[in-house]
Amino acid sequence: MILVTGGAGFIGSNFVLDWLAHSDEPVLNLDKLTYAGNRRNLDRLEGDARHVFVQGDIGDTGLVARLLAEHRPRAVVNFAAESHVDRSILGAGDFIQTNIVGTFHLLEAVRGHWLDLPEAERAAFRFLHVSTDEVYGSLTPEAPAFTEQHAYEPNSPYSASKAASDHLVRAWHHTHGLPVLTTNCSNNYGPLHFPEKLIPLMIVNALAGKPLPVYGDGMQVRDWLYVGDHCSAIRRVLEAGRVAETYNVGGWNEKPNIEIVRTICALLDELRPRADGQSYTTQITYVKDRPGHDRRYAIDARKIERELGWRPAETFDTGIRKTVRWYLDNADWVAEVQSGAYREWVKAQYQGAA
Ligand code: NAD
Ligand code: DAU
């Protein structure tokens, strides 16, 4: 069995579904079910004995220790985190608590479990920490993409908290010998993405006839990766990654935000044209920029390709088409996640501009 934390969130739930589609090894899924966690993401696993769901906090050492003793996982994949940069700007407390303090408690509980394992199991055990390219800071337009050697220069409360958690993971290996792996991935998109992030927000706002709020000049660059490709990268690193190494994961797909938004509009114009015959691009609205907004991220993913033979399977064209179709086909999921709390967030963040 493996323990997945944060497996009811966007990437975590895609990972659990993907894992059980590729293997019969059971998953123990520990998730606090914050606003970003959604049991419905795992509906397909209802009644599947290979999936054990527990609602709880990675920072609850007693609970985590009990779960580890009872289920004896051979690996932990840690997705659990507060993940939205804009929320970290409005209030960083939960980010510090989960991403830093929570990761510390999780590492301690896992270390206790690992030390109790018989020697062969101890040697095979892995703690895979899922991190982000944002820990490397921002690139100028001409700078080479981030390699694993790039200095950590986090700029937002979110990325600083993720950087801190990466450092803890590194230290728990260096000092205590815990067999860790770290992945630093670029921006994901795909099914089950909570509509507070750029791509799903633009799709659901477009369909609702609302403004499409582009921050600043819309020329910030991100490197987009289809979520299924991130899942296959994590599976591969867990299987064959070298202990204590970090692997950058990216889509070789840098695009400015405004191009992403225009692509979504063009797909919707094709697949669900507006009743008035106008393009969805007429809904694009430039709004005030994100404070401290990183200008460009780009991942150099040659190490994971060279060492582990991983490359993304989707191009941006195939991935974004699948994604838009998924949102068109899953209007009930969208309606359900747009609860009162979601509406409060949109009101606070966009103040009428979305
Ligand atoms: P998400 O916000 O969609 O999901 C996070 C999940 O963690 C939720 O289900 C939430 O309930 C759970 N969680 C939060 N605090 C918890 C706690 N204290 N204990 C247990 N569970 C808790 O995030 P995501 O986009 O799926 O990202 C998952 C991980 O991948 C994060 O660590 C994030 O930093 C990293 N990452 C995300 C991206 C991206 O583009 N989304 C890219 C690179 C790395
Ligand atoms: O790079 C990996 C990171 O990608 C992950 O670590 C984070 O968890 C994930 O949220 C994501 O962070 P970003 O800040 O890049 O993602 P977001 O979707 O919030 O924004 C993408 C870009 O779009 C960014 O430049 C800000 C811009 N944006 C975002 C929103 C929500 C807008 O222009 N308008 C918006 O309304």
Short mmCIF file of C-alpha atoms and ligand atoms in Angstrom, two decimals:
data_model
loop_
_atom_site.label_atom_id
_atom_site.label_comp_id
_atom_site.label_asym_id
_atom_site.label_seq_id
_atom_site.Cartn_x
_atom_site.Cartn_y
_atom_site.Cartn_z
CA MET A 1 0.00 0.00 0.00
CA ILE A 2 0.99 3.61 -0.48
CA LEU A 3 -0.14 6.62 1.56
CA VAL A 4 -1.22 9.62 -0.50
CA THR A 5 -1.83 12.91 1.33
CA GLY A 6 -4.06 15.57 -0.23
CA GLY A 7 -5.62 12.96 -2.49
CA ALA A 8 -8.98 14.74 -2.71
CA GLY A 9 -7.48 17.86 -4.28
CA PHE A 10 -6.88 18.56 -7.95
CA ILE A 11 -3.60 16.73 -8.62
CA GLY A 12 -3.94 14.29 -5.72
CA SER A 13 -7.30 12.94 -6.89
CA ASN A 14 -6.06 12.67 -10.47
CA PHE A 15 -3.05 10.79 -9.09
CA VAL A 16 -5.14 8.35 -7.02
CA LEU A 17 -7.40 7.60 -10.01
CA ASP A 18 -4.39 7.22 -12.28
CA TRP A 19 -2.53 5.01 -9.78
CA LEU A 20 -5.44 2.60 -9.40
CA ALA A 21 -5.92 2.53 -13.18
CA HIS A 22 -2.34 1.32 -13.53
CA SER A 23 -1.93 -0.92 -10.48
CA ASP A 24 -3.82 -2.91 -7.90
CA GLU A 25 -1.64 -1.66 -5.07
CA PRO A 26 -4.06 -0.03 -2.58
CA VAL A 27 -4.02 3.65 -1.67
CA LEU A 28 -4.58 5.10 1.78
CA ASN A 29 -5.77 8.63 1.10
CA LEU A 30 -5.39 11.17 3.92
CA ASP A 31 -7.01 14.52 3.22
CA LYS A 32 -8.25 17.27 5.50
CA LEU A 33 -10.98 18.25 3.01
CA THR A 34 -10.30 21.97 3.07
CA TYR A 35 -12.23 24.13 0.59
CA ALA A 36 -9.95 22.62 -2.11
CA GLY A 37 -10.59 18.98 -1.22
CA ASN A 38 -13.60 17.25 -2.73
CA ARG A 39 -14.77 13.70 -2.06
CA ARG A 40 -16.72 13.81 -5.34
CA ASN A 41 -13.42 13.79 -7.23
CA LEU A 42 -13.11 10.18 -6.06
CA ASP A 43 -16.68 9.08 -6.87
CA ARG A 44 -15.41 6.53 -9.37
CA LEU A 45 -13.73 4.66 -6.50
CA GLU A 46 -16.94 4.22 -4.48
CA GLY A 47 -16.96 0.63 -3.23
CA ASP A 48 -13.42 -0.05 -4.49
CA ALA A 49 -11.59 -1.84 -1.66
CA ARG A 50 -8.24 -0.65 -3.03
CA HIS A 51 -9.02 2.91 -1.87
CA VAL A 52 -9.20 3.80 1.82
CA PHE A 53 -10.15 7.41 2.52
CA VAL A 54 -9.46 9.10 5.85
CA GLN A 55 -10.38 12.70 6.59
CA GLY A 56 -7.56 14.20 8.65
CA ASP A 57 -4.65 16.60 8.90
CA ILE A 58 -1.05 15.78 7.98
CA GLY A 59 -0.15 17.81 11.08
CA ASP A 60 -2.03 15.41 13.37
CA THR A 61 0.93 13.28 14.42
CA GLY A 62 -1.15 10.86 16.50
CA LEU A 63 -3.53 10.13 13.65
CA VAL A 64 -0.74 9.79 11.08
CA ALA A 65 1.27 7.50 13.38
CA ARG A 66 -1.81 5.29 13.94
CA LEU A 67 -2.52 5.10 10.20
CA LEU A 68 1.09 4.22 9.43
CA ALA A 69 1.17 1.51 12.10
CA GLU A 70 -2.12 0.03 10.92
CA HIS A 71 -1.58 0.13 7.14
CA ARG A 72 2.22 -0.12 6.92
CA PRO A 73 2.60 1.72 3.59
CA ARG A 74 5.80 1.19 1.61
CA ALA A 75 5.76 4.81 0.41
CA VAL A 76 4.22 8.22 1.08
CA VAL A 77 3.36 10.69 -1.68
CA ASN A 78 2.79 14.12 -0.14
CA PHE A 79 0.45 16.37 -2.13
CA ALA A 80 -1.27 17.96 0.89
CA ALA A 81 -0.78 21.71 0.84
CA GLU A 82 -2.41 25.08 0.57
CA SER A 83 -1.77 25.76 -3.11
CA HIS A 84 -3.24 29.07 -4.31
CA VAL A 85 -0.88 32.06 -4.55
CA ASP A 86 -3.67 34.67 -4.40
CA ARG A 87 -5.04 33.17 -1.18
CA SER A 88 -1.53 33.24 0.32
CA ILE A 89 -1.43 36.98 -0.39
CA LEU A 90 -4.77 37.63 1.33
CA GLY A 91 -3.69 35.49 4.33
CA ALA A 92 -0.67 33.24 4.78
CA GLY A 93 -1.52 31.55 8.09
CA ASP A 94 -2.89 28.30 6.66
CA PHE A 95 0.09 28.10 4.28
CA ILE A 96 2.57 28.30 7.14
CA GLN A 97 0.54 25.83 9.17
CA THR A 98 0.03 23.13 6.56
CA ASN A 99 2.96 23.56 4.19
CA ILE A 100 5.62 24.09 6.84
CA VAL A 101 4.39 22.92 10.26
CA GLY A 102 2.23 20.15 8.74
CA THR A 103 5.09 18.84 6.61
CA PHE A 104 7.34 18.82 9.69
CA HIS A 105 4.82 16.75 11.68
CA LEU A 106 4.29 14.41 8.74
CA LEU A 107 8.04 13.90 8.35
CA GLU A 108 8.41 13.11 12.04
CA ALA A 109 5.56 10.58 12.01
CA VAL A 110 6.90 8.97 8.84
CA ARG A 111 10.41 8.82 10.29
CA GLY A 112 9.07 6.94 13.33
CA HIS A 113 7.32 4.45 11.07
CA TRP A 114 10.35 4.05 8.81
CA LEU A 115 12.67 3.38 11.76
CA ASP A 116 10.36 0.57 12.93
CA LEU A 117 10.41 -1.23 9.59
CA PRO A 118 12.46 -4.41 9.10
CA GLU A 119 15.71 -3.67 7.27
CA ALA A 120 14.66 -4.67 3.76
CA GLU A 121 11.42 -2.66 3.99
CA ARG A 122 13.32 0.28 5.46
CA ALA A 123 15.71 0.26 2.51
CA ALA A 124 12.86 0.15 -0.02
CA PHE A 125 10.73 2.84 1.70
CA ARG A 126 10.25 6.21 -0.04
CA PHE A 127 8.85 9.62 0.94
CA LEU A 128 8.02 11.54 -2.24
CA HIS A 129 7.39 15.24 -1.72
CA VAL A 130 5.43 17.02 -4.44
CA SER A 131 6.69 20.56 -4.90
CA THR A 132 6.58 23.38 -7.37
CA ASP A 133 8.74 25.36 -9.80
CA GLU A 134 7.69 28.52 -7.94
CA VAL A 135 10.40 27.89 -5.31
CA TYR A 136 12.96 29.01 -7.92
CA GLY A 137 11.48 32.50 -8.25
CA SER A 138 11.00 34.41 -11.47
CA LEU A 139 12.92 34.32 -14.79
CA THR A 140 13.71 37.13 -17.21
CA PRO A 141 12.53 36.52 -20.80
CA GLU A 142 15.95 35.34 -22.05
CA ALA A 143 17.07 33.36 -18.99
CA PRO A 144 17.50 29.59 -19.35
CA ALA A 145 14.77 27.43 -17.82
CA PHE A 146 15.03 26.26 -14.18
CA THR A 147 17.32 23.26 -13.67
CA GLU A 148 17.50 21.34 -10.38
CA GLN A 149 20.60 23.42 -9.54
CA HIS A 150 18.78 26.75 -9.69
CA ALA A 151 18.92 28.73 -6.42
CA TYR A 152 15.75 28.86 -4.34
CA GLU A 153 14.34 32.41 -4.60
CA PRO A 154 10.65 32.15 -3.63
CA ASN A 155 8.67 35.38 -3.95
CA SER A 156 5.15 34.71 -2.65
CA PRO A 157 4.03 33.51 0.77
CA TYR A 158 2.89 30.31 -0.99
CA SER A 159 6.21 29.64 -2.72
CA ALA A 160 8.17 30.55 0.42
CA SER A 161 6.14 28.01 2.40
CA LYS A 162 6.73 25.35 -0.28
CA ALA A 163 10.46 26.18 -0.33
CA ALA A 164 10.56 25.75 3.45
CA SER A 165 8.88 22.35 3.16
CA ASP A 166 11.38 21.28 0.48
CA HIS A 167 14.21 22.24 2.83
CA LEU A 168 12.69 20.21 5.67
CA VAL A 169 12.39 17.18 3.40
CA ARG A 170 16.00 17.59 2.32
CA ALA A 171 17.16 17.90 5.95
CA TRP A 172 15.21 14.82 7.07
CA HIS A 173 17.26 12.86 4.55
CA HIS A 174 20.59 14.51 5.23
CA THR A 175 20.32 14.33 9.00
CA HIS A 176 18.05 11.35 9.65
CA GLY A 177 18.58 9.27 6.50
CA LEU A 178 14.88 9.23 5.52
CA PRO A 179 14.78 8.06 1.85
CA VAL A 180 13.18 11.08 0.19
CA LEU A 181 12.48 12.17 -3.36
CA THR A 182 11.30 15.64 -4.42
CA THR A 183 9.57 16.71 -7.62
CA ASN A 184 9.31 20.37 -8.65
CA CYS A 185 6.60 20.73 -11.23
CA SER A 186 5.29 23.55 -13.39
CA ASN A 187 1.63 24.68 -13.74
CA ASN A 188 -0.82 21.79 -14.09
CA TYR A 189 -4.19 21.89 -15.81
CA GLY A 190 -6.85 19.31 -16.56
CA PRO A 191 -10.02 17.73 -15.14
CA LEU A 192 -11.06 18.34 -11.49
CA HIS A 193 -9.15 21.64 -11.28
CA PHE A 194 -10.79 23.93 -8.72
CA PRO A 195 -12.03 27.05 -10.55
CA GLU A 196 -9.95 29.55 -8.61
CA LYS A 197 -6.89 28.90 -10.82
CA LEU A 198 -6.42 30.53 -14.22
CA ILE A 199 -7.56 27.84 -16.68
CA PRO A 200 -10.69 26.50 -14.93
CA LEU A 201 -11.68 30.02 -13.80
CA MET A 202 -11.59 31.26 -17.39
CA ILE A 203 -13.65 28.31 -18.64
CA VAL A 204 -16.38 28.60 -16.00
CA ASN A 205 -16.54 32.41 -16.17
CA ALA A 206 -16.75 32.34 -19.96
CA LEU A 207 -19.65 29.88 -19.87
CA ALA A 208 -21.41 31.94 -17.19
CA GLY A 209 -21.13 35.12 -19.29
CA LYS A 210 -18.85 36.73 -16.68
CA PRO A 211 -15.67 38.81 -17.20
CA LEU A 212 -12.39 36.92 -17.81
CA PRO A 213 -10.05 38.72 -15.37
CA VAL A 214 -6.50 38.91 -16.75
CA TYR A 215 -3.96 40.27 -14.24
CA GLY A 216 -1.74 43.19 -15.33
CA ASP A 217 -0.72 43.01 -18.99
CA GLY A 218 -1.39 39.27 -19.32
CA MET A 219 2.19 38.68 -20.53
CA GLN A 220 3.33 36.59 -17.54
CA VAL A 221 4.62 33.25 -18.76
CA ARG A 222 3.91 29.83 -17.24
CA ASP A 223 4.98 26.36 -18.40
CA TRP A 224 1.79 24.28 -18.63
CA LEU A 225 1.62 20.52 -18.05
CA TYR A 226 -1.43 18.29 -18.41
CA VAL A 227 -2.20 16.77 -15.00
CA GLY A 228 -2.11 13.19 -16.32
CA ASP A 229 1.51 13.78 -17.34
CA HIS A 230 2.37 15.02 -13.85
CA CYS A 231 0.83 11.82 -12.44
CA SER A 232 2.92 9.62 -14.74
CA ALA A 233 6.06 11.57 -13.79
CA ILE A 234 5.40 11.01 -10.08
CA ARG A 235 4.78 7.29 -10.65
CA ARG A 236 8.06 7.07 -12.52
CA VAL A 237 10.07 8.98 -9.89
CA LEU A 238 8.60 6.81 -7.14
CA GLU A 239 9.51 3.70 -9.10
CA ALA A 240 13.04 4.56 -10.16
CA GLY A 241 14.12 7.97 -8.84
CA ARG A 242 17.42 8.12 -6.98
CA VAL A 243 17.03 8.75 -3.24
CA ALA A 244 17.61 12.37 -2.18
CA GLU A 245 17.45 13.65 -5.75
CA THR A 246 15.06 16.29 -6.98
CA TYR A 247 13.43 16.05 -10.41
CA ASN A 248 12.00 19.01 -12.29
CA VAL A 249 8.81 18.18 -14.17
CA GLY A 250 7.44 20.39 -16.95
CA GLY A 251 5.59 20.41 -20.22
CA TRP A 252 8.09 22.21 -22.49
CA ASN A 253 5.19 24.51 -23.06
CA GLU A 254 5.74 28.14 -22.14
CA LYS A 255 2.88 30.48 -22.88
CA PRO A 256 1.83 33.98 -21.81
CA ASN A 257 -1.44 34.05 -19.87
CA ILE A 258 -3.30 36.07 -22.48
CA GLU A 259 -2.55 33.39 -25.08
CA ILE A 260 -3.98 30.73 -22.76
CA VAL A 261 -7.14 32.79 -22.30
CA ARG A 262 -7.51 33.38 -26.04
CA THR A 263 -7.04 29.66 -26.74
CA ILE A 264 -9.80 28.79 -24.26
CA CYS A 265 -12.08 31.37 -25.88
CA ALA A 266 -11.39 29.93 -29.35
CA LEU A 267 -12.17 26.38 -28.17
CA LEU A 268 -15.41 27.51 -26.55
CA ASP A 269 -16.34 29.49 -29.69
CA GLU A 270 -16.01 26.20 -31.55
CA LEU A 271 -17.53 23.77 -29.03
CA ARG A 272 -20.19 25.92 -27.31
CA PRO A 273 -20.72 29.11 -29.37
CA ARG A 274 -22.36 32.05 -27.57
CA ALA A 275 -26.03 32.52 -28.32
CA ASP A 276 -25.39 36.07 -29.60
CA GLY A 277 -22.76 34.85 -32.10
CA GLN A 278 -20.00 36.96 -30.48
CA SER A 279 -16.64 35.52 -29.45
CA TYR A 280 -15.90 34.78 -25.78
CA THR A 281 -12.86 37.05 -26.20
CA THR A 282 -15.24 40.00 -25.76
CA GLN A 283 -15.43 38.97 -22.07
CA ILE A 284 -11.66 39.48 -21.51
CA THR A 285 -11.10 42.18 -18.87
CA TYR A 286 -7.71 43.42 -17.68
CA VAL A 287 -7.66 43.83 -13.89
CA LYS A 288 -5.08 45.02 -11.38
CA ASP A 289 -1.97 42.87 -11.16
CA ARG A 290 -1.18 40.28 -8.48
CA PRO A 291 1.23 41.84 -5.91
CA GLY A 292 4.77 40.48 -6.43
CA HIS A 293 3.60 38.66 -9.57
CA ASP A 294 6.34 36.37 -10.92
CA ARG A 295 6.93 37.21 -14.57
CA ARG A 296 8.07 33.89 -15.97
CA TYR A 297 8.50 30.24 -14.98
CA ALA A 298 10.07 27.63 -17.26
CA ILE A 299 11.19 24.12 -16.42
CA ASP A 300 14.19 22.33 -17.85
CA ALA A 301 12.91 18.74 -17.67
CA ARG A 302 15.96 17.07 -19.21
CA LYS A 303 17.09 15.31 -16.02
CA ILE A 304 13.90 13.28 -15.57
CA GLU A 305 13.98 12.40 -19.27
CA ARG A 306 17.65 11.40 -19.25
CA GLU A 307 17.56 9.40 -16.01
CA LEU A 308 14.03 8.03 -15.97
CA GLY A 309 12.90 8.23 -19.60
CA TRP A 310 9.87 10.41 -18.77
CA ARG A 311 8.39 12.89 -21.23
CA PRO A 312 4.92 14.42 -21.32
CA ALA A 313 2.47 12.52 -23.54
CA GLU A 314 0.11 15.45 -24.19
CA THR A 315 0.80 18.56 -26.23
CA PHE A 316 -0.90 21.75 -25.08
CA ASP A 317 -3.34 21.49 -27.99
CA THR A 318 -4.49 17.99 -27.05
CA GLY A 319 -4.50 18.66 -23.30
CA ILE A 320 -6.43 21.93 -23.38
CA ARG A 321 -9.05 20.48 -25.74
CA LYS A 322 -9.60 17.52 -23.36
CA THR A 323 -9.80 19.94 -20.44
CA VAL A 324 -12.38 22.26 -22.02
CA ARG A 325 -14.47 19.24 -23.03
CA TRP A 326 -14.29 17.91 -19.46
CA TYR A 327 -15.71 21.17 -18.07
CA LEU A 328 -18.45 21.19 -20.71
CA ASP A 329 -19.36 17.61 -19.80
CA ASN A 330 -19.24 18.13 -16.03
CA ALA A 331 -21.43 21.14 -15.38
CA ASP A 332 -22.84 19.48 -12.24
CA TRP A 333 -19.34 19.17 -10.69
CA VAL A 334 -18.72 22.86 -11.46
CA ALA A 335 -22.06 23.93 -9.97
CA GLU A 336 -21.37 21.95 -6.81
CA VAL A 337 -17.92 23.42 -6.15
CA GLN A 338 -19.22 26.96 -6.67
CA SER A 339 -20.61 26.97 -3.15
CA GLY A 340 -21.19 29.98 -0.93
CA ALA A 341 -17.55 29.87 0.19
CA TYR A 342 -16.37 29.92 -3.42
CA ARG A 343 -18.58 32.91 -4.19
CA GLU A 344 -17.21 34.74 -1.12
CA TRP A 345 -13.66 34.13 -2.40
CA VAL A 346 -14.45 35.46 -5.88
CA LYS A 347 -16.08 38.54 -4.33
CA ALA A 348 -13.06 39.25 -2.09
CA GLN A 349 -10.46 38.60 -4.79
CA TYR A 350 -12.00 40.32 -7.82
CA GLN A 351 -14.29 42.91 -6.20
CA GLY A 352 -16.83 42.87 -8.99
CA ALA A 353 -14.34 42.42 -11.84
CA ALA A 354 -15.13 38.72 -12.28
P1 NAD B 1 -5.23 21.60 -4.22
O1 NAD B 1 -5.30 22.88 -3.46
O2 NAD B 1 -6.18 21.35 -5.33
O3 NAD B 1 -5.37 20.35 -3.21
C1 NAD B 1 -4.73 20.29 -1.97
C2 NAD B 1 -5.36 19.15 -1.18
O4 NAD B 1 -4.68 19.06 0.09
C3 NAD B 1 -6.85 19.36 -0.85
O5 NAD B 1 -7.57 18.18 -1.09
C4 NAD B 1 -6.86 19.71 0.63
O6 NAD B 1 -8.05 19.31 1.29
C5 NAD B 1 -5.65 18.93 1.12
N1 NAD B 1 -5.06 19.50 2.34
C6 NAD B 1 -4.79 20.81 2.59
N2 NAD B 1 -4.27 20.94 3.83
C7 NAD B 1 -4.19 19.70 4.35
C8 NAD B 1 -3.73 19.17 5.58
N3 NAD B 1 -3.25 19.98 6.54
N4 NAD B 1 -3.78 17.84 5.78
C9 NAD B 1 -4.29 17.01 4.83
N5 NAD B 1 -4.76 17.45 3.66
C10 NAD B 1 -4.71 18.79 3.42
O7 NAD B 1 -3.72 21.50 -4.71
P2 NAD B 1 -3.13 20.87 -6.06
O8 NAD B 1 -3.16 21.89 -7.11
O9 NAD B 1 -3.74 19.56 -6.28
O10 NAD B 1 -1.60 20.69 -5.61
C11 NAD B 1 -1.17 19.51 -4.94
C12 NAD B 1 0.30 19.65 -4.61
O11 NAD B 1 1.04 19.85 -5.81
C13 NAD B 1 0.62 20.83 -3.71
O12 NAD B 1 1.63 20.44 -2.82
C14 NAD B 1 1.13 21.90 -4.66
O13 NAD B 1 2.04 22.75 -4.03
C15 NAD B 1 1.82 21.04 -5.71
N6 NAD B 1 1.88 21.59 -7.07
C16 NAD B 1 0.75 22.09 -7.66
C17 NAD B 1 0.83 22.54 -9.00
C18 NAD B 1 -0.40 23.07 -9.71
O14 NAD B 1 -0.25 23.60 -10.82
N7 NAD B 1 -1.59 22.94 -9.17
C19 NAD B 1 2.05 22.52 -9.66
C20 NAD B 1 3.19 22.03 -9.00
C21 NAD B 1 3.08 21.55 -7.71
O1 DAU B 2 3.98 26.87 -11.14
C1 DAU B 2 3.33 25.91 -10.34
C2 DAU B 2 2.24 26.58 -9.56
O2 DAU B 2 1.20 26.88 -10.48
C3 DAU B 2 1.72 25.75 -8.39
O3 DAU B 2 2.75 25.57 -7.46
C4 DAU B 2 0.52 26.43 -7.72
O4 DAU B 2 -0.02 25.59 -6.72
C5 DAU B 2 -0.53 26.68 -8.79
O5 DAU B 2 -1.63 27.36 -8.22
C6 DAU B 2 0.06 27.50 -9.94
O6 DAU B 2 0.40 28.84 -9.49
P1 DAU B 2 0.11 30.12 -10.42
O7 DAU B 2 0.03 31.31 -9.55
O8 DAU B 2 1.03 30.16 -11.58
O9 DAU B 2 -1.35 29.68 -10.98
P2 DAU B 2 -2.71 30.50 -11.20
O10 DAU B 2 -3.60 29.60 -11.97
O11 DAU B 2 -3.22 31.10 -9.95
O12 DAU B 2 -2.24 31.67 -12.16
C7 DAU B 2 -1.62 31.40 -13.40
C8 DAU B 2 -1.27 32.73 -14.04
O13 DAU B 2 -2.50 33.39 -14.39
C9 DAU B 2 -0.55 33.67 -13.11
O14 DAU B 2 0.39 34.42 -13.87
C10 DAU B 2 -1.64 34.60 -12.58
C11 DAU B 2 -2.61 34.66 -13.75
N1 DAU B 2 -4.04 34.85 -13.38
C12 DAU B 2 -4.58 34.00 -12.46
C13 DAU B 2 -5.90 34.14 -12.08
C14 DAU B 2 -6.49 33.22 -11.04
C15 DAU B 2 -4.80 35.83 -13.99
O15 DAU B 2 -4.30 36.58 -14.88
N2 DAU B 2 -6.11 35.97 -13.61
C16 DAU B 2 -6.69 35.17 -12.67
O16 DAU B 2 -7.89 35.38 -12.35
#
